[in-house]
């Protein structure tokens, strides 16, 4: 594809952002569908976020994705935000429509698709969610929206888990969320009570990271969703496979949420497996 004056610009912003696979995915899709566009990664410091969105209105930046640490702060600089993004106070996709910036959250869709792949019946499942950051916020919203049976929420800083519980239950007052510090004694006590374990901590991004839950606490019947991904597989994913658990890492979620963003921008619905294989190859 030849880059010229008609080329549209898309981007992912974050800090840091160099590890993002989004440029690989979206440039691949633009080429495949013969769209005259390029997708870049911009490392935007938190203090420069307002300036970026001001610039986005006047440059041919048609859309952008948002990753850590900007998903919440970006809301204040947009003209309109869809209900899902409003409910969880986090946006990861923006469309520029004639200078008006509209925000969406496609992470919820990505999480839902992974749980479907794991064959998790959310309304009949008891969950253990590890972590209380932005990723956990999206996970809890997805589970709440689908009437999760019960959720155990564990985080190293207990106050953050409690704050997140309060945020979610404001919109879903009937949802049962039990909070606790993230420690081995707690995990040992509830491991036998849960059906699905979701790691929404950062443990697993680096190959040398330990598993957020010890090997001996895993049960063969557990279904595991680890939002992190790396070429060698996280310790949690490796432990899960040894135990015979059905387990999925965060790469499929990245693809699903990215495809949803691409659809918002272009009205095109690309095939999941084609893009997933591309990113899997890129990781290796």
mmCIF file of N, CA and C in Angstrom, residues 153-233:
data_model
loop_
_atom_site.group_PDB
_atom_site.id
_atom_site.type_symbol
_atom_site.label_atom_id
_atom_site.label_comp_id
_atom_site.label_asym_id
_atom_site.label_seq_id
_atom_site.Cartn_x
_atom_site.Cartn_y
_atom_site.Cartn_z
ATOM 1 N N UNK A 153 -13.310 -11.644 45.005
ATOM 2 C CA UNK A 153 -12.363 -10.664 44.468
ATOM 3 C C UNK A 153 -11.204 -10.505 45.446
ATOM 4 N N UNK A 154 -9.998 -10.839 44.997
ATOM 5 C CA UNK A 154 -8.825 -10.777 45.865
ATOM 6 C C UNK A 154 -7.782 -9.836 45.273
ATOM 7 N N UNK A 155 -7.238 -8.973 46.122
ATOM 8 C CA UNK A 155 -6.215 -8.033 45.683
ATOM 9 C C UNK A 155 -5.222 -7.810 46.819
ATOM 10 N N UNK A 156 -3.962 -7.559 46.462
ATOM 11 C CA UNK A 156 -2.945 -7.358 47.499
ATOM 12 C C UNK A 156 -3.298 -6.187 48.409
ATOM 13 N N UNK A 157 -3.803 -5.098 47.821
ATOM 14 C CA UNK A 157 -4.267 -3.964 48.618
ATOM 15 C C UNK A 157 -5.773 -4.113 48.787
ATOM 16 N N UNK A 158 -6.190 -4.484 49.996
ATOM 17 C CA UNK A 158 -7.599 -4.807 50.225
ATOM 18 C C UNK A 158 -8.519 -3.623 49.935
ATOM 19 N N UNK A 159 -8.097 -2.414 50.253
ATOM 20 C CA UNK A 159 -8.952 -1.237 50.056
ATOM 21 C C UNK A 159 -9.323 -1.047 48.593
ATOM 22 N N UNK A 160 -8.420 -1.403 47.681
ATOM 23 C CA UNK A 160 -8.723 -1.278 46.250
ATOM 24 C C UNK A 160 -9.779 -2.287 45.830
ATOM 25 N N UNK A 161 -9.714 -3.479 46.388
ATOM 26 C CA UNK A 161 -10.740 -4.488 46.096
ATOM 27 C C UNK A 161 -12.098 -4.014 46.593
ATOM 28 N N UNK A 162 -12.123 -3.443 47.786
ATOM 29 C CA UNK A 162 -13.376 -2.952 48.358
ATOM 30 C C UNK A 162 -13.936 -1.795 47.534
ATOM 31 N N UNK A 163 -13.064 -0.890 47.087
ATOM 32 C CA UNK A 163 -13.518 0.240 46.264
ATOM 33 C C UNK A 163 -14.098 -0.235 44.940
ATOM 34 N N UNK A 164 -13.454 -1.239 44.357
ATOM 35 C CA UNK A 164 -13.950 -1.770 43.088
ATOM 36 C C UNK A 164 -15.294 -2.465 43.281
ATOM 37 N N UNK A 165 -15.415 -3.213 44.350
ATOM 38 C CA UNK A 165 -16.702 -3.844 44.657
ATOM 39 C C UNK A 165 -17.803 -2.786 44.758
ATOM 40 N N UNK A 166 -17.527 -1.710 45.453
ATOM 41 C CA UNK A 166 -18.531 -0.650 45.626
ATOM 42 C C UNK A 166 -18.894 -0.002 44.297
ATOM 43 N N UNK A 167 -17.906 0.173 43.424
ATOM 44 C CA UNK A 167 -18.162 0.759 42.104
ATOM 45 C C UNK A 167 -19.104 -0.125 41.294
ATOM 46 N N UNK A 168 -18.836 -1.428 41.265
ATOM 47 C CA UNK A 168 -19.629 -2.347 40.454
ATOM 48 C C UNK A 168 -21.026 -2.538 41.034
ATOM 49 N N UNK A 169 -21.120 -2.661 42.345
ATOM 50 C CA UNK A 169 -22.428 -2.936 42.949
ATOM 51 C C UNK A 169 -23.352 -1.720 42.937
ATOM 52 N N UNK A 170 -22.813 -0.545 42.653
ATOM 53 C CA UNK A 170 -23.698 0.620 42.465
ATOM 54 C C UNK A 170 -24.597 0.412 41.252
ATOM 55 N N UNK A 171 -24.045 -0.208 40.221
ATOM 56 C CA UNK A 171 -24.829 -0.495 39.012
ATOM 57 C C UNK A 171 -25.534 -1.839 39.091
ATOM 58 N N UNK A 172 -24.982 -2.767 39.895
ATOM 59 C CA UNK A 172 -25.550 -4.117 40.007
ATOM 60 C C UNK A 172 -25.699 -4.464 41.485
ATOM 61 N N UNK A 173 -26.678 -3.873 42.169
ATOM 62 C CA UNK A 173 -26.797 -4.035 43.630
ATOM 63 C C UNK A 173 -27.058 -5.464 44.096
ATOM 64 N N UNK A 174 -27.581 -6.334 43.232
ATOM 65 C CA UNK A 174 -27.881 -7.710 43.633
ATOM 66 C C UNK A 174 -26.698 -8.655 43.438
ATOM 67 N N UNK A 175 -25.631 -8.161 42.853
ATOM 68 C CA UNK A 175 -24.468 -9.003 42.592
ATOM 69 C C UNK A 175 -23.738 -9.323 43.896
ATOM 70 N N UNK A 176 -23.391 -10.597 44.087
ATOM 71 C CA UNK A 176 -22.661 -11.009 45.289
ATOM 72 C C UNK A 176 -21.163 -11.013 45.009
ATOM 73 N N UNK A 177 -20.455 -10.054 45.627
ATOM 74 C CA UNK A 177 -18.998 -9.977 45.518
ATOM 75 C C UNK A 177 -18.414 -10.043 46.922
ATOM 76 N N UNK A 178 -17.507 -11.000 47.151
ATOM 77 C CA UNK A 178 -16.831 -11.120 48.435
ATOM 78 C C UNK A 178 -15.367 -10.749 48.252
ATOM 79 N N UNK A 179 -14.913 -9.767 49.010
ATOM 80 C CA UNK A 179 -13.559 -9.254 48.836
ATOM 81 C C UNK A 179 -12.619 -9.765 49.917
ATOM 82 N N UNK A 180 -11.325 -9.817 49.561
ATOM 83 C CA UNK A 180 -10.319 -10.285 50.504
ATOM 84 C C UNK A 180 -8.936 -9.861 50.021
ATOM 85 N N UNK A 181 -7.967 -9.772 50.931
ATOM 86 C CA UNK A 181 -6.568 -9.592 50.503
ATOM 87 C C UNK A 181 -6.124 -10.801 49.687
ATOM 88 N N UNK A 182 -5.199 -10.584 48.795
ATOM 89 C CA UNK A 182 -4.677 -11.672 47.962
ATOM 90 C C UNK A 182 -3.505 -12.324 48.689
ATOM 91 N N UNK A 183 -3.772 -13.438 49.360
ATOM 92 C CA UNK A 183 -2.717 -14.171 50.050
ATOM 93 C C UNK A 183 -3.014 -15.676 49.981
ATOM 94 N N UNK A 184 -2.004 -16.477 50.271
ATOM 95 C CA UNK A 184 -2.134 -17.929 50.085
ATOM 96 C C UNK A 184 -3.189 -18.560 50.987
ATOM 97 N N UNK A 185 -3.311 -18.077 52.207
ATOM 98 C CA UNK A 185 -4.291 -18.681 53.114
ATOM 99 C C UNK A 185 -5.709 -18.483 52.595
ATOM 100 N N UNK A 186 -5.968 -17.301 52.042
ATOM 101 C CA UNK A 186 -7.301 -17.043 51.471
ATOM 102 C C UNK A 186 -7.535 -17.916 50.252
ATOM 103 N N UNK A 187 -6.546 -17.978 49.361
ATOM 104 C CA UNK A 187 -6.700 -18.768 48.141
ATOM 105 C C UNK A 187 -6.912 -20.239 48.465
ATOM 106 N N UNK A 188 -6.208 -20.730 49.457
ATOM 107 C CA UNK A 188 -6.359 -22.133 49.849
ATOM 108 C C UNK A 188 -7.778 -22.413 50.335
ATOM 109 N N UNK A 189 -8.364 -21.457 51.065
ATOM 110 C CA UNK A 189 -9.691 -21.661 51.644
ATOM 111 C C UNK A 189 -10.799 -21.696 50.599
ATOM 112 N N UNK A 190 -10.635 -20.911 49.519
ATOM 113 C CA UNK A 190 -11.743 -20.807 48.571
ATOM 114 C C UNK A 190 -11.512 -21.556 47.262
ATOM 115 N N UNK A 191 -10.314 -22.106 47.062
ATOM 116 C CA UNK A 191 -10.006 -22.776 45.784
ATOM 117 C C UNK A 191 -11.033 -23.848 45.438
ATOM 118 N N UNK A 192 -11.490 -24.569 46.451
ATOM 119 C CA UNK A 192 -12.434 -25.656 46.195
ATOM 120 C C UNK A 192 -13.852 -25.154 45.931
ATOM 121 N N UNK A 193 -14.106 -23.865 46.205
ATOM 122 C CA UNK A 193 -15.453 -23.317 46.048
ATOM 123 C C UNK A 193 -15.701 -22.683 44.684
ATOM 124 N N UNK A 194 -14.630 -22.392 43.943
ATOM 125 C CA UNK A 194 -14.799 -21.647 42.695
ATOM 126 C C UNK A 194 -14.678 -22.560 41.480
ATOM 127 N N UNK A 195 -15.292 -22.117 40.399
ATOM 128 C CA UNK A 195 -15.287 -22.891 39.150
ATOM 129 C C UNK A 195 -14.343 -22.292 38.108
ATOM 130 N N UNK A 196 -14.216 -20.967 38.140
ATOM 131 C CA UNK A 196 -13.420 -20.269 37.123
ATOM 132 C C UNK A 196 -12.519 -19.248 37.803
ATOM 133 N N UNK A 197 -11.238 -19.264 37.452
ATOM 134 C CA UNK A 197 -10.265 -18.331 38.018
ATOM 135 C C UNK A 197 -9.788 -17.386 36.919
ATOM 136 N N UNK A 198 -9.873 -16.091 37.190
ATOM 137 C CA UNK A 198 -9.474 -15.085 36.206
ATOM 138 C C UNK A 198 -8.345 -14.233 36.791
ATOM 139 N N UNK A 199 -7.198 -14.276 36.143
ATOM 140 C CA UNK A 199 -6.065 -13.467 36.584
ATOM 141 C C UNK A 199 -6.095 -12.117 35.873
ATOM 142 N N UNK A 200 -6.408 -11.066 36.643
ATOM 143 C CA UNK A 200 -6.404 -9.711 36.099
ATOM 144 C C UNK A 200 -5.281 -8.885 36.720
ATOM 145 N N UNK A 201 -4.281 -9.571 37.316
ATOM 146 C CA UNK A 201 -3.088 -8.887 37.799
ATOM 147 C C UNK A 201 -2.082 -8.806 36.651
ATOM 148 N N UNK A 202 -0.952 -8.149 36.904
ATOM 149 C CA UNK A 202 0.097 -8.058 35.872
ATOM 150 C C UNK A 202 1.044 -9.245 35.925
ATOM 151 N N UNK A 203 0.876 -10.144 36.904
ATOM 152 C CA UNK A 203 1.761 -11.310 37.009
ATOM 153 C C UNK A 203 1.531 -12.255 35.827
ATOM 154 N N UNK A 204 2.551 -12.410 35.020
ATOM 155 C CA UNK A 204 2.454 -13.254 33.838
ATOM 156 C C UNK A 204 2.933 -12.553 32.588
ATOM 157 N N UNK A 205 3.041 -11.228 32.672
ATOM 158 C CA UNK A 205 3.522 -10.474 31.512
ATOM 159 C C UNK A 205 4.981 -10.833 31.217
ATOM 160 N N UNK A 206 5.788 -10.955 32.281
ATOM 161 C CA UNK A 206 7.191 -11.337 32.132
ATOM 162 C C UNK A 206 7.319 -12.844 32.308
ATOM 163 N N UNK A 207 8.214 -13.439 31.554
ATOM 164 C CA UNK A 207 8.373 -14.891 31.577
ATOM 165 C C UNK A 207 8.739 -15.406 32.962
ATOM 166 N N UNK A 208 9.479 -14.608 33.732
ATOM 167 C CA UNK A 208 9.941 -15.062 35.050
ATOM 168 C C UNK A 208 8.931 -14.795 36.165
ATOM 169 N N UNK A 209 7.787 -14.191 35.853
ATOM 170 C CA UNK A 209 6.784 -13.900 36.879
ATOM 171 C C UNK A 209 6.234 -15.185 37.489
ATOM 172 N N UNK A 210 6.028 -15.200 38.808
ATOM 173 C CA UNK A 210 5.408 -16.372 39.433
ATOM 174 C C UNK A 210 3.911 -16.403 39.142
ATOM 175 N N UNK A 211 3.300 -17.540 39.383
ATOM 176 C CA UNK A 211 1.851 -17.643 39.234
ATOM 177 C C UNK A 211 1.170 -16.918 40.391
ATOM 178 N N UNK A 212 0.073 -16.195 40.131
ATOM 179 C CA UNK A 212 -0.637 -15.529 41.218
ATOM 180 C C UNK A 212 -1.361 -16.495 42.147
ATOM 181 N N UNK A 213 -1.491 -17.754 41.732
ATOM 182 C CA UNK A 213 -2.115 -18.773 42.577
ATOM 183 C C UNK A 213 -1.240 -20.024 42.538
ATOM 184 N N UNK A 214 -0.897 -20.587 43.696
ATOM 185 C CA UNK A 214 0.000 -21.755 43.726
ATOM 186 C C UNK A 214 -0.561 -22.960 42.974
ATOM 187 N N UNK A 215 0.351 -23.746 42.445
ATOM 188 C CA UNK A 215 -0.009 -24.932 41.661
ATOM 189 C C UNK A 215 -0.919 -25.879 42.435
ATOM 190 N N UNK A 216 -0.609 -26.068 43.724
ATOM 191 C CA UNK A 216 -1.337 -27.066 44.510
ATOM 192 C C UNK A 216 -2.786 -26.675 44.790
ATOM 193 N N UNK A 217 -3.136 -25.408 44.565
ATOM 194 C CA UNK A 217 -4.516 -24.968 44.805
ATOM 195 C C UNK A 217 -5.417 -25.170 43.591
ATOM 196 N N UNK A 218 -4.813 -25.453 42.438
ATOM 197 C CA UNK A 218 -5.602 -25.634 41.227
ATOM 198 C C UNK A 218 -6.264 -27.009 41.213
ATOM 199 N N UNK A 219 -7.459 -27.068 40.638
ATOM 200 C CA UNK A 219 -8.191 -28.319 40.489
ATOM 201 C C UNK A 219 -8.430 -28.573 38.996
ATOM 202 N N UNK A 220 -8.501 -29.806 38.633
ATOM 203 C CA UNK A 220 -8.689 -30.155 37.222
ATOM 204 C C UNK A 220 -9.965 -29.518 36.641
ATOM 205 N N UNK A 221 -10.999 -29.349 37.471
ATOM 206 C CA UNK A 221 -12.266 -28.817 36.972
ATOM 207 C C UNK A 221 -12.228 -27.300 36.783
ATOM 208 N N UNK A 222 -11.197 -26.627 37.306
ATOM 209 C CA UNK A 222 -11.125 -25.170 37.158
ATOM 210 C C UNK A 222 -10.956 -24.764 35.697
ATOM 211 N N UNK A 223 -11.641 -23.708 35.324
ATOM 212 C CA UNK A 223 -11.416 -23.064 34.035
ATOM 213 C C UNK A 223 -10.633 -21.780 34.301
ATOM 214 N N UNK A 224 -9.562 -21.595 33.543
ATOM 215 C CA UNK A 224 -8.605 -20.528 33.829
ATOM 216 C C UNK A 224 -8.563 -19.529 32.674
ATOM 217 N N UNK A 225 -8.685 -18.269 33.020
ATOM 218 C CA UNK A 225 -8.528 -17.184 32.046
ATOM 219 C C UNK A 225 -7.467 -16.234 32.592
ATOM 220 N N UNK A 226 -6.306 -16.204 31.947
ATOM 221 C CA UNK A 226 -5.204 -15.327 32.346
ATOM 222 C C UNK A 226 -5.127 -14.187 31.336
ATOM 223 N N UNK A 227 -5.392 -12.965 31.778
ATOM 224 C CA UNK A 227 -5.434 -11.838 30.859
ATOM 225 C C UNK A 227 -4.060 -11.464 30.327
ATOM 226 N N UNK A 228 -2.983 -11.963 30.935
ATOM 227 C CA UNK A 228 -1.650 -11.676 30.429
ATOM 228 C C UNK A 228 -1.320 -12.641 29.283
ATOM 229 N N UNK A 229 -0.309 -12.308 28.519
ATOM 230 C CA UNK A 229 0.166 -13.205 27.462
ATOM 231 C C UNK A 229 1.640 -12.948 27.214
ATOM 232 N N UNK A 230 2.373 -14.014 26.948
ATOM 233 C CA UNK A 230 3.760 -13.902 26.510
ATOM 234 C C UNK A 230 4.095 -15.152 25.700
ATOM 235 N N UNK A 231 5.157 -15.125 24.928
ATOM 236 C CA UNK A 231 5.438 -16.230 23.997
ATOM 237 C C UNK A 231 5.566 -17.592 24.666
ATOM 238 N N UNK A 232 6.087 -17.635 25.894
ATOM 239 C CA UNK A 232 6.326 -18.912 26.569
ATOM 240 C C UNK A 232 5.152 -19.356 27.423
ATOM 241 N N UNK A 233 4.143 -18.522 27.550
ATOM 242 C CA UNK A 233 3.020 -18.847 28.411
ATOM 243 C C UNK A 233 3.331 -18.498 29.853
#
